[in-house]
Structure formats: structure tokens, C-alpha cells
CSV table of C-alpha atoms in Angstrom, one decimal:
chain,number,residue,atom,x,y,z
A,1,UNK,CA,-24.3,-8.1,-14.6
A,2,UNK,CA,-20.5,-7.5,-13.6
A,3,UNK,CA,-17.4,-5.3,-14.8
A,4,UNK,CA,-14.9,-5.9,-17.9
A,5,UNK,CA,-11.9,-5.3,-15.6
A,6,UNK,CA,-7.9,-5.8,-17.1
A,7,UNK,CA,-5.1,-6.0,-14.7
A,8,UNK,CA,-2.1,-4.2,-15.9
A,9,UNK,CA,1.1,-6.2,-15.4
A,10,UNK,CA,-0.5,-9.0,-14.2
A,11,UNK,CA,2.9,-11.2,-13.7
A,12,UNK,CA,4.2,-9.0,-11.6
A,13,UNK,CA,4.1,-9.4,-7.7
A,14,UNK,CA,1.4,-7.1,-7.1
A,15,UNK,CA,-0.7,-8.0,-10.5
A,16,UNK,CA,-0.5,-11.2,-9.3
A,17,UNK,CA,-2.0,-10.3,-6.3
A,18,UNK,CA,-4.2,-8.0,-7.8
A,19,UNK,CA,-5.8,-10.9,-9.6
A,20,UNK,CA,-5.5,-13.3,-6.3
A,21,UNK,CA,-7.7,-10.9,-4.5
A,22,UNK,CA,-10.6,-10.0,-7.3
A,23,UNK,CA,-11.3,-13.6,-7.0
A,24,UNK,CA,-10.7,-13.9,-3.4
A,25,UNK,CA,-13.4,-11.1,-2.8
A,26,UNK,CA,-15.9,-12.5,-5.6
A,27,UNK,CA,-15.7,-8.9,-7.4
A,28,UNK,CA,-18.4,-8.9,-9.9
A,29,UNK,CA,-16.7,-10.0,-13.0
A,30,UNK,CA,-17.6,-10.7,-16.6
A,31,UNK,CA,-14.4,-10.8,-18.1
A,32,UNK,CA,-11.0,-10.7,-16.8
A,33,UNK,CA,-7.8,-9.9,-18.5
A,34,UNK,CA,-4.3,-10.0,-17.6
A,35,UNK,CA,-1.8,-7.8,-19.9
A,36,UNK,CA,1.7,-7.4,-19.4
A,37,UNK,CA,4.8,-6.2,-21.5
A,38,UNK,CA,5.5,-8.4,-25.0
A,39,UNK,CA,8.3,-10.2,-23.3
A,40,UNK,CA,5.9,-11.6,-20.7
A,41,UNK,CA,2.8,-12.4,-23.4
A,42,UNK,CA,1.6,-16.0,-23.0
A,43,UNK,CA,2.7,-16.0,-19.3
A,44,UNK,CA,-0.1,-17.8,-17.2
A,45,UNK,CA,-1.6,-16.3,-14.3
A,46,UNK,CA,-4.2,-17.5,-11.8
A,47,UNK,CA,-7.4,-15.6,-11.4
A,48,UNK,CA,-9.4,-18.2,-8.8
A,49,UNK,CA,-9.5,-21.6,-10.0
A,50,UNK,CA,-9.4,-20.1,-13.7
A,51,UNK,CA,-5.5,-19.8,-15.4
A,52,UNK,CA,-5.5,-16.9,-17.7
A,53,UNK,CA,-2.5,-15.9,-20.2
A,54,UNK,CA,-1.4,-12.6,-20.7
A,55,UNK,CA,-1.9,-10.5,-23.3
A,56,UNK,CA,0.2,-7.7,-25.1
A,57,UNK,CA,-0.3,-4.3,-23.0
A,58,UNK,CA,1.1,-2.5,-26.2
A,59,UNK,CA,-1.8,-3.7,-28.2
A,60,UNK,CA,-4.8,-3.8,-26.7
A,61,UNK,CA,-7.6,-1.4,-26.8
A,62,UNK,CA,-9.3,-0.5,-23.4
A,63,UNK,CA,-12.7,0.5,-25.4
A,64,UNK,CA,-15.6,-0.9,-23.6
A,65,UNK,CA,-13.5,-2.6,-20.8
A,66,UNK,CA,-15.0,-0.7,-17.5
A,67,UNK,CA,-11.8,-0.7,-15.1
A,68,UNK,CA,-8.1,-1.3,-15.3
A,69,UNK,CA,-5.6,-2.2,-12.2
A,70,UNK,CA,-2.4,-0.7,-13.0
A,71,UNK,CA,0.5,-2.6,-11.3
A,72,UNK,CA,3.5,-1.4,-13.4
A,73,UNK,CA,6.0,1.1,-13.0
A,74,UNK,CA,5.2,5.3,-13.6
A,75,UNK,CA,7.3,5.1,-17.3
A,76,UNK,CA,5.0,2.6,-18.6
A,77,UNK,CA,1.7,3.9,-16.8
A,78,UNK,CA,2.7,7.5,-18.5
A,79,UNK,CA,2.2,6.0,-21.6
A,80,UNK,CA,-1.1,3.2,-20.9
A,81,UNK,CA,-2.8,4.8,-18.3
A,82,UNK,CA,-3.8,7.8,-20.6
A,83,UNK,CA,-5.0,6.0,-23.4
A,84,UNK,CA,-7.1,3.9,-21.2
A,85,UNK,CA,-8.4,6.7,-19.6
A,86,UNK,CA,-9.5,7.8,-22.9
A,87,UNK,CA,-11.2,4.8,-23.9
A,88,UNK,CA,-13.5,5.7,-21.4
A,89,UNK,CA,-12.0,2.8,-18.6
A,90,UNK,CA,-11.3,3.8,-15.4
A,91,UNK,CA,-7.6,3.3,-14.3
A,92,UNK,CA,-6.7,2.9,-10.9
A,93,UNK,CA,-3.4,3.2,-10.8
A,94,UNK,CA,-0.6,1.9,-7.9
A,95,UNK,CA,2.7,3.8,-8.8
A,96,UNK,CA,3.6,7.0,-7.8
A,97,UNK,CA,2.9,9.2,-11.4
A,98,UNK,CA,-0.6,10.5,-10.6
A,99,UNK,CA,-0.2,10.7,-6.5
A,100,UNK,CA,0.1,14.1,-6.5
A,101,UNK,CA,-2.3,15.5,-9.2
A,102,UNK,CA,-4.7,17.7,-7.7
A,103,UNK,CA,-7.0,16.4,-11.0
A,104,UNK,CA,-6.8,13.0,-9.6
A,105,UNK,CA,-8.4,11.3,-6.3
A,106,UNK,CA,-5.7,9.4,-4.1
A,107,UNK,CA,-8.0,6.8,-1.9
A,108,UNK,CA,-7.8,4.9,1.1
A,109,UNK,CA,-11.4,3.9,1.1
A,110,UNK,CA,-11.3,3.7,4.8
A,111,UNK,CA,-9.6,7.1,5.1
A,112,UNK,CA,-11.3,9.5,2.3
A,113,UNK,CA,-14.5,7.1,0.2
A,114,UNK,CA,-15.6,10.5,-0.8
A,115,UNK,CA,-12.6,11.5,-3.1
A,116,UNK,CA,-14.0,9.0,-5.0
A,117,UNK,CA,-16.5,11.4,-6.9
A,118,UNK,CA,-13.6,13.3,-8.2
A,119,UNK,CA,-12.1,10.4,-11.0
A,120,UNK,CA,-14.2,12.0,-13.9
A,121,UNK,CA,-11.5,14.7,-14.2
A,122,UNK,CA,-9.0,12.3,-15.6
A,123,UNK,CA,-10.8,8.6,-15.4
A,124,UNK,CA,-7.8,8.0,-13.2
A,125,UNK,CA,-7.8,7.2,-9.4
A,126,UNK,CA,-4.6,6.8,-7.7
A,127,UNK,CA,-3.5,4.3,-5.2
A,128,UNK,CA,-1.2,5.5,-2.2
A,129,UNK,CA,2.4,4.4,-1.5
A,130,UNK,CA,2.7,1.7,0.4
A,131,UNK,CA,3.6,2.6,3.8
A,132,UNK,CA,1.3,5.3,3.9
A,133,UNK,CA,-1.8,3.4,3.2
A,134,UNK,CA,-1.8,1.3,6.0
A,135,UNK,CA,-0.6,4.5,8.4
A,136,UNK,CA,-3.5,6.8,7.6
A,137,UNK,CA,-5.9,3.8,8.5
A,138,UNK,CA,-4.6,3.9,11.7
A,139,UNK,CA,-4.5,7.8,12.0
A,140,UNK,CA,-8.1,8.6,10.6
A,141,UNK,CA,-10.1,7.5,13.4
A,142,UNK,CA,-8.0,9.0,15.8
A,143,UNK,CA,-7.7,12.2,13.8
A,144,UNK,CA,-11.9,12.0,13.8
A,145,UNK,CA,-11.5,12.4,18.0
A,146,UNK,CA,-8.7,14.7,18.7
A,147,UNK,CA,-7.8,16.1,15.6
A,148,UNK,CA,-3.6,14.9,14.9
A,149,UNK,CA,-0.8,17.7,14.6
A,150,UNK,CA,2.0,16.0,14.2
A,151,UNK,CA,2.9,12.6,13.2
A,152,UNK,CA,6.5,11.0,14.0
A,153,UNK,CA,7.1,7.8,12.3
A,154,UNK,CA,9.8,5.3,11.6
A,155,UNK,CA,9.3,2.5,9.2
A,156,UNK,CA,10.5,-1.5,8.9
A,157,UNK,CA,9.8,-1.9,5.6
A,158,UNK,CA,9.5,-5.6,3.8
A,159,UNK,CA,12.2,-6.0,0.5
A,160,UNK,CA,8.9,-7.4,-1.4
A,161,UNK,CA,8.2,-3.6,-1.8
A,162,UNK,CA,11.2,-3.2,-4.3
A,163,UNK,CA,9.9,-6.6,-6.0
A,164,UNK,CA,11.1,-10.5,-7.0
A,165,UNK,CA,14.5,-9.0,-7.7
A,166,UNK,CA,15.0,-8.1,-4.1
A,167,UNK,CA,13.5,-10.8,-2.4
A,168,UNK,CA,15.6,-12.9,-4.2
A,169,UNK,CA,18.5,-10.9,-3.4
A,170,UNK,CA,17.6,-10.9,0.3
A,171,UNK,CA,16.8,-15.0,-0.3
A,172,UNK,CA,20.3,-15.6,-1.5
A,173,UNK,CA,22.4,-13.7,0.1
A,174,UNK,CA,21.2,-15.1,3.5
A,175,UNK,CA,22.5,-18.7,1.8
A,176,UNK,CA,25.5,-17.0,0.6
A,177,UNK,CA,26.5,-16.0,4.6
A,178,UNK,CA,26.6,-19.9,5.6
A,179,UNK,CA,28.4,-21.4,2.1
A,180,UNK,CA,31.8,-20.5,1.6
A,181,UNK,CA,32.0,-19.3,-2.1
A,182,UNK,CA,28.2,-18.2,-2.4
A,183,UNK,CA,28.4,-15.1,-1.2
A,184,UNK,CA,26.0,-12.6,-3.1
A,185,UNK,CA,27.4,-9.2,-3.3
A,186,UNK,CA,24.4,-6.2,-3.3
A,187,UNK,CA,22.7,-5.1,-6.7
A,188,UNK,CA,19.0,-4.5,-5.6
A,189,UNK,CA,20.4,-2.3,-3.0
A,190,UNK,CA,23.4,-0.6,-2.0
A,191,UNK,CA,24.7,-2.4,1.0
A,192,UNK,CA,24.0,-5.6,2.2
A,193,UNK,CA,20.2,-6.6,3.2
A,194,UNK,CA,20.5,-9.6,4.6
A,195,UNK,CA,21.3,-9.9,8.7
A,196,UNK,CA,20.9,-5.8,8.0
A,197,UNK,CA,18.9,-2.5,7.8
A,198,UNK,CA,18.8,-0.2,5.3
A,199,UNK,CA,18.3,3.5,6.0
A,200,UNK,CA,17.4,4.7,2.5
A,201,UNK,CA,14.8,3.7,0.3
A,202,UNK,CA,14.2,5.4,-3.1
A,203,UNK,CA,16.2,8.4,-4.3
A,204,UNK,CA,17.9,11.3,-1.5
A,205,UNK,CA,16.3,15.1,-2.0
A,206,UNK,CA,17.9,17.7,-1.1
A,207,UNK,CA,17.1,17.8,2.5
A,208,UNK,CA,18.2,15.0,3.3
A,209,UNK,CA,15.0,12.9,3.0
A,210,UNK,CA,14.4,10.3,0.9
A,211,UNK,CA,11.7,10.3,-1.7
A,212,UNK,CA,9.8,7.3,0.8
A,213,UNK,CA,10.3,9.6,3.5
A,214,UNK,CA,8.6,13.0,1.1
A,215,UNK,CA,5.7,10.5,0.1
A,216,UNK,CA,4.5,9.4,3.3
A,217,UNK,CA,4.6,13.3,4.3
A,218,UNK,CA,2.5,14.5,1.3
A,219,UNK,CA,0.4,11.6,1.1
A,220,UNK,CA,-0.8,11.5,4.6
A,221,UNK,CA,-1.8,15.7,4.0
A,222,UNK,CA,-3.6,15.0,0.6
A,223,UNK,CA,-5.6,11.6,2.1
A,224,UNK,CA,-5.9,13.2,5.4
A,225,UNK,CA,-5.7,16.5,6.4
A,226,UNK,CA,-3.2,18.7,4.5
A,227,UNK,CA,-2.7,20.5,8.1
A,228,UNK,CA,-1.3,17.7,10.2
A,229,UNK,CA,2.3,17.6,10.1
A,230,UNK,CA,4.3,14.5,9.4
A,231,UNK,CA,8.2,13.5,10.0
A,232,UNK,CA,9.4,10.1,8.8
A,233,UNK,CA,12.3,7.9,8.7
A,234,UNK,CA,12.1,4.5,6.5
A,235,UNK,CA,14.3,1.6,6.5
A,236,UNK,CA,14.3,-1.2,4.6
A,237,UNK,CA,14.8,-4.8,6.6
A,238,UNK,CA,15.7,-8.1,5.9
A,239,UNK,CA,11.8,-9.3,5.8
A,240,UNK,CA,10.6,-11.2,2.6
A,241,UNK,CA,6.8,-9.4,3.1
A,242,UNK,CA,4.9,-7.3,5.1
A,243,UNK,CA,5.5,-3.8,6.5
A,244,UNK,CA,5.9,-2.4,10.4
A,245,UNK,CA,6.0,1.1,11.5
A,246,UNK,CA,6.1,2.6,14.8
A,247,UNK,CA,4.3,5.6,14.7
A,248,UNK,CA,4.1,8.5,17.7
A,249,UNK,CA,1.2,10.9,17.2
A,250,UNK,CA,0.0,14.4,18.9
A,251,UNK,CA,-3.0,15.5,19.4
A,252,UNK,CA,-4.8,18.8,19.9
A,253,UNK,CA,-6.7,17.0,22.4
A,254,UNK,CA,-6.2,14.7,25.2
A,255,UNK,CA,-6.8,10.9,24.0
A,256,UNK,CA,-6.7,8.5,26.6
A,257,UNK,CA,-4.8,5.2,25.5
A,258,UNK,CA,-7.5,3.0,26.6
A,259,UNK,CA,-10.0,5.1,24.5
A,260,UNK,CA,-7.6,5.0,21.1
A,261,UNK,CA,-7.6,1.2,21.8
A,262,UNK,CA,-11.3,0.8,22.0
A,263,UNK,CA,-11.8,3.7,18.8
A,264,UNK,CA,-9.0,1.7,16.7
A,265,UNK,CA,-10.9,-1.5,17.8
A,266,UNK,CA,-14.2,0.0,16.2
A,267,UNK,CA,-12.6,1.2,12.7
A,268,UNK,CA,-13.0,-0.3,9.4
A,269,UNK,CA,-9.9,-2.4,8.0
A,270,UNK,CA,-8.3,-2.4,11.8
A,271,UNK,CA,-7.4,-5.2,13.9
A,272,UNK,CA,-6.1,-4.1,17.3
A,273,UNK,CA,-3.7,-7.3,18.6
A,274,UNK,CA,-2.1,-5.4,22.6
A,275,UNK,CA,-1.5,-7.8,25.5
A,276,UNK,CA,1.1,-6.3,27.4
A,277,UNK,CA,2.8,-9.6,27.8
A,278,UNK,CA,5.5,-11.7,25.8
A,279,UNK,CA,3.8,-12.3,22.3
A,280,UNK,CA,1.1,-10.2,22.9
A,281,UNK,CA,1.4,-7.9,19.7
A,282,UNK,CA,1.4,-8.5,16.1
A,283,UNK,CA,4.8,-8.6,13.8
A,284,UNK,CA,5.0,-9.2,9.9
A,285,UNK,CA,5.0,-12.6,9.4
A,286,UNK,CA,1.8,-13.0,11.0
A,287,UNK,CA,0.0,-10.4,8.8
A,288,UNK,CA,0.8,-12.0,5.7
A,289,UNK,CA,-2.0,-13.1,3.4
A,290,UNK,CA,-4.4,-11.0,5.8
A,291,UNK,CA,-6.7,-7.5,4.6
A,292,UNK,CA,-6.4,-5.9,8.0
A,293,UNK,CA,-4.1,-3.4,9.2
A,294,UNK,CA,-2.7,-4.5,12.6
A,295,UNK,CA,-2.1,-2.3,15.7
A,296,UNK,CA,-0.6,-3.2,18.4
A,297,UNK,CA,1.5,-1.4,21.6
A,298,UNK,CA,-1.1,1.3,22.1
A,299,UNK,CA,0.4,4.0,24.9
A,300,UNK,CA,0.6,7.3,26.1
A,301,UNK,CA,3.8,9.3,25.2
A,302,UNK,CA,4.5,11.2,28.7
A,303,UNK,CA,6.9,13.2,27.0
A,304,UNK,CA,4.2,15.6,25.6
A,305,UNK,CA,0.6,16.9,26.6
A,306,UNK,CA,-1.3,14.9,24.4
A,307,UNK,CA,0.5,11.9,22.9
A,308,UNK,CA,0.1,8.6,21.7
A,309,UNK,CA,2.8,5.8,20.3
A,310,UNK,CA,1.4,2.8,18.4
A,311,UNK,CA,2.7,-0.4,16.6
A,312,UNK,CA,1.0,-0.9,13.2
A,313,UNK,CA,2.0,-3.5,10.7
A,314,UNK,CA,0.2,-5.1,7.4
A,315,UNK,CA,0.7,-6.9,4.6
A,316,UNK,CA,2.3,-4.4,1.8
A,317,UNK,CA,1.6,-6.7,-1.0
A,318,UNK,CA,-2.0,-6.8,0.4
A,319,UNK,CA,-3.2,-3.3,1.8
A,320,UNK,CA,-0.1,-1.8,0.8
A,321,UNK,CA,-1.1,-2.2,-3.3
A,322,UNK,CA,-3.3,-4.8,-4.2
A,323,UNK,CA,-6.3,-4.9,-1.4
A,324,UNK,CA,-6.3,-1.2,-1.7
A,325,UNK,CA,-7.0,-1.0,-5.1
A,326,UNK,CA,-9.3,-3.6,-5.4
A,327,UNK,CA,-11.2,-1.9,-2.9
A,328,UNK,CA,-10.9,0.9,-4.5
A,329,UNK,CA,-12.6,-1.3,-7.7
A,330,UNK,CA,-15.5,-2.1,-5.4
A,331,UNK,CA,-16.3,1.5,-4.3
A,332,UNK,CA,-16.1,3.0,-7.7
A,333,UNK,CA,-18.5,0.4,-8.4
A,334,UNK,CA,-21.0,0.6,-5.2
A,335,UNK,CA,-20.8,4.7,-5.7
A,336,UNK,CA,-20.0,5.1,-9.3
A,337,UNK,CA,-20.6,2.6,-12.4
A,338,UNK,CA,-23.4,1.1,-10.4
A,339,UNK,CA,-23.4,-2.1,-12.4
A,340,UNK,CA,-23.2,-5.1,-10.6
């Protein structure tokens, strides 16, 4: 006996995924559905070796259905999520609207499995922003041993994460550079991506951070530990998928390098990839299409008492969005629903 599970803008690049996955992992399904917006209804979709066709989000009724993927944008989910929620389905949602609702679990099953318990307040469980999903991975066991104060991190983030639009921009601009005529002036972004890096991505506050920057700050607290304090910097680079982030951490305790290897070697959804040697470390392309987070360049920081730098890079389609949520599926099953 499985779940009734809908994915929620299912012809997108992370619905797609979404539904690439749930078959990948053999998620106990009965029936699948892909919806999407009326403009997209009919679209095909692969879900394993089955092709489904999407249906109209703006007419279907969630009654009965256990669990719904969201993979659409925090305008539409304001309007679905809710009366899905209602319907008595569980929503699991990956854009930013719920994040910070104290009424509503944000999950890294990795990181916090526990949080889980708390959906029944709203039937809604949120997934975390890309680029901090895959960082708390990497900080929780470590936080487990010598408890993190401060986190200093600089991201290389993939354009995949602002969707087709800018990978195509990315894709045909780089053309554009080598035939006279073809150049591809920016609209996705507001200078140039290609042969560039971007030191902005989403909307300034008024601090001077962007709003990437603020969620990887008050993500990392609410997954984590709302005491460790968190800096960050992200930059978007000419990479079609996968993110990279070089992250230095202080501790309240001495951690040995050799002993964060072998603890980040031991945790769940971590691969550790660190030969000091040419090659010897992990980079995007090489992560896409995998589940695990990778870490790589594991040292001490001599600068302070107790610090560590690290390498970490994953797929952001993958454990950045889709993965996570799926996983997030199969808890609230295993803890939850209890069906299958």
C-alpha cells in the first residue's frame, strides 16, 4: 500500500526532478500526478519509465491525495499550498513563503528529522533554500562535537538555481562571445554571466546583504542552532548546475582537522573527496546527478583558536530542492503517515 503523491509544477526544472527522483528512489507510490499552470496542461513529463501529462493546478482537488511536492514560485504556493493543506494533503513546499513560519517545520532530514513532528500545525513542511541545505549537512556533525559559533561562508552558485531562463542565458551568451553578431545582452541577470561572476543574487536589504545572503543566515539558526552565528557572501557563476561554497567555521572547542575528516566521513548524505594533490577534491560538474553532499579541502584555520575551512559542493537541483524534499516525503512517511 503506497502514497497518492502530486508534484506541483511538474515541468519545471526542479518538478521535473522532483518526479526523476520519486522513481529513482522507488518511493512507495499508488498514484502520481504532475500539475502545472493551464498554459503548461498536456505537457508530458517522465516519472520512471511511465510519461505522465500534466494536469490543471487551478482545478484540481487535493482531497484524498496524501502528499504534494511544491516546485513553484511563493505567489502561486500562497494561493495552492493552503487549500491543499486543507484537503487534508501534506505540502512540502520548496520556495521561500513558509521558511520562516515558526508554525511550520523547515527540514534537512540529516540535520533536524525531528522537526518533522511539528507539520500538523499547518499540513505544511518547508524545504530550505538551496545553498543552505547542503551547508548545514556539513555543519551538523561538526556542531554535534564542538559546538559552531560562527560560520563564514562564500558561495559559487550554479545559474540552474534562477531556472531554464538562465541557463539558457548563460548557454547563449557564451556562443554569442565567439560569433560576431550573436552577442546576447543580460536579461536573467544584471551584468553579463558568462566568462563572469556575479556578486548579487536576489533582491539588496538594507544592510547591504542580499536576500541569498539573509536566508542562508536565518536558515542555518532555525535548522540548526538559532545561536551560531553566520556571515555570507553569494555569487552567482557561469556553471550550468551544481553549487560550491567555501565555508570557514569556529568552534567553541578544539577540532582537529584529521578528526572533522573522519566525523564528516561518518555522516549521513556526506561524501568526503581530500587528497592534497592535483585533482584530489571535488568541483560541480562532478556532483551532478549525485544525492551526496561533497566535502573536500578539510584544514585548520591558524588564524583563530579553534578553526576549520572546508570545500563543500552538491548538486542544487538534487539536494539543493528536489532530493531534499523527496526525502523529506520518505520521513513523513517512515515517522508520520505510516502507510507504505
Amino acid at each position: 500500500m503506497g502514497y497518492r503523491v502530486a508534484v506541483v509544477g511538474a515541468t519545471g526544472n526542479v518538478g521535473r526532478e522532483m518526479l526523476n527522483i520519486l522513481a529513482e528512489r522507488e518511493f512507495p507510490v499508488d498514484e502520481i500526478v504532475a500539475l502545472a499552470s493551464r498554459r503548461s496542461l498536456g505537457t508530458e513529463c517522465s516519472f520512471g519509465d511511465k510519461t505522465l501529462k500534466t494536469k490543471d493546478l487551478d482545478t484540481f482537488d487535493f482531497t484524498g491525495w496524501d502528499m504534494a511536492l511544491f516546485a513553484i514560485g511563493s505567489d502561486a504556493t500562497k494561493i495552492y499550498a493552503p487549500k491543499a493543506a486543507a484537503a487534508g494533503c501534506v505540502v512540502i513546499d520548496n520556495s521561500s513563503l513558509y521558511r520562516y513560519d515558526m508554525d511550520v517545520p523547515l527540514i534537512v532530514p540529516e540535520v533536524n528529522p525531528d522537526a518533522i513532528e511539528g507539520y500538523s500545525k499547518k499540513n505544511i513542511i518547508a524545504n530550505p533554500n538551496c545553498s543552505t541545505a547542503q551547508m548545514v549537512v556539513a555543519l551538523k556533525p561538526l556542531h554535534d562535537r564542538a559546538k559552531i559559533k560562527r560560520v563564514v561562508v562564500s558561495t559559487y552558485q550554479s545559474v540552474s538555481g534562477s531556472g531554464k531562463e538562465a541557463m539558457d542565458e548563460l548557454w547563449n551568451q557564451t556562443k554569442g562571445m565567439y560569433v560576431p553578431g550573436q552577442e546576447v545582452a543580460p536579461s536573467v541577470y544584471p551584468k553579463q554571466i558568462a566568462f563572469n561572476v556575479i556578486p548579487h543574487i536576489d533582491v539588496f536589504m538594507d544592510d547591504g546583504s542580499t536576500k541569498e545572503e539573509w536566508k542562508m543566515v536565518a536558515e542555518t539558526k532555525k535548522i540548526v542552532d538559532p545561536k551560531i552565528k553566520v556571515t555570507a557572501t553569494c555569487v552567482r557563476v557561469p556553471v550550468f548546475v551544481g553549487h560550491a561554497e567555501s565555508i570557514n567555521i569556529e568552534t567553541e572547542e578544539f577540532l582537529d582537522e584529521d578528526e572533522a575528516r573522519e566525523i564528516l566521513r561518518e555522516a549521513p548524505g556526506i561524501m568526503v573527496v581530500d587528497k592534497r594533490e592535483p585533482g584530489g577534491y571535488v568541483t560541480p560538474i562532478e556532483c551532478v546527478g549525485e544525492y551526496a553532499t561533497y566535502i573536500s579541502r578539510i584544514r585548520q584555520d591558524g588564524t583563530i583558536e579553534n578553526g576549520l575551512n572546508l570545500w563543500c559542493v552538491s548538486d542544487n537541483l538534487r539536494k539543493g530542492a528536489a532530493l531534499n524534499a523527496v526525502q523529506i516525503a520518505e520521513l513523513l512517511g517512515r515517522r508520520v503517515l505510516k502507510k507504505a
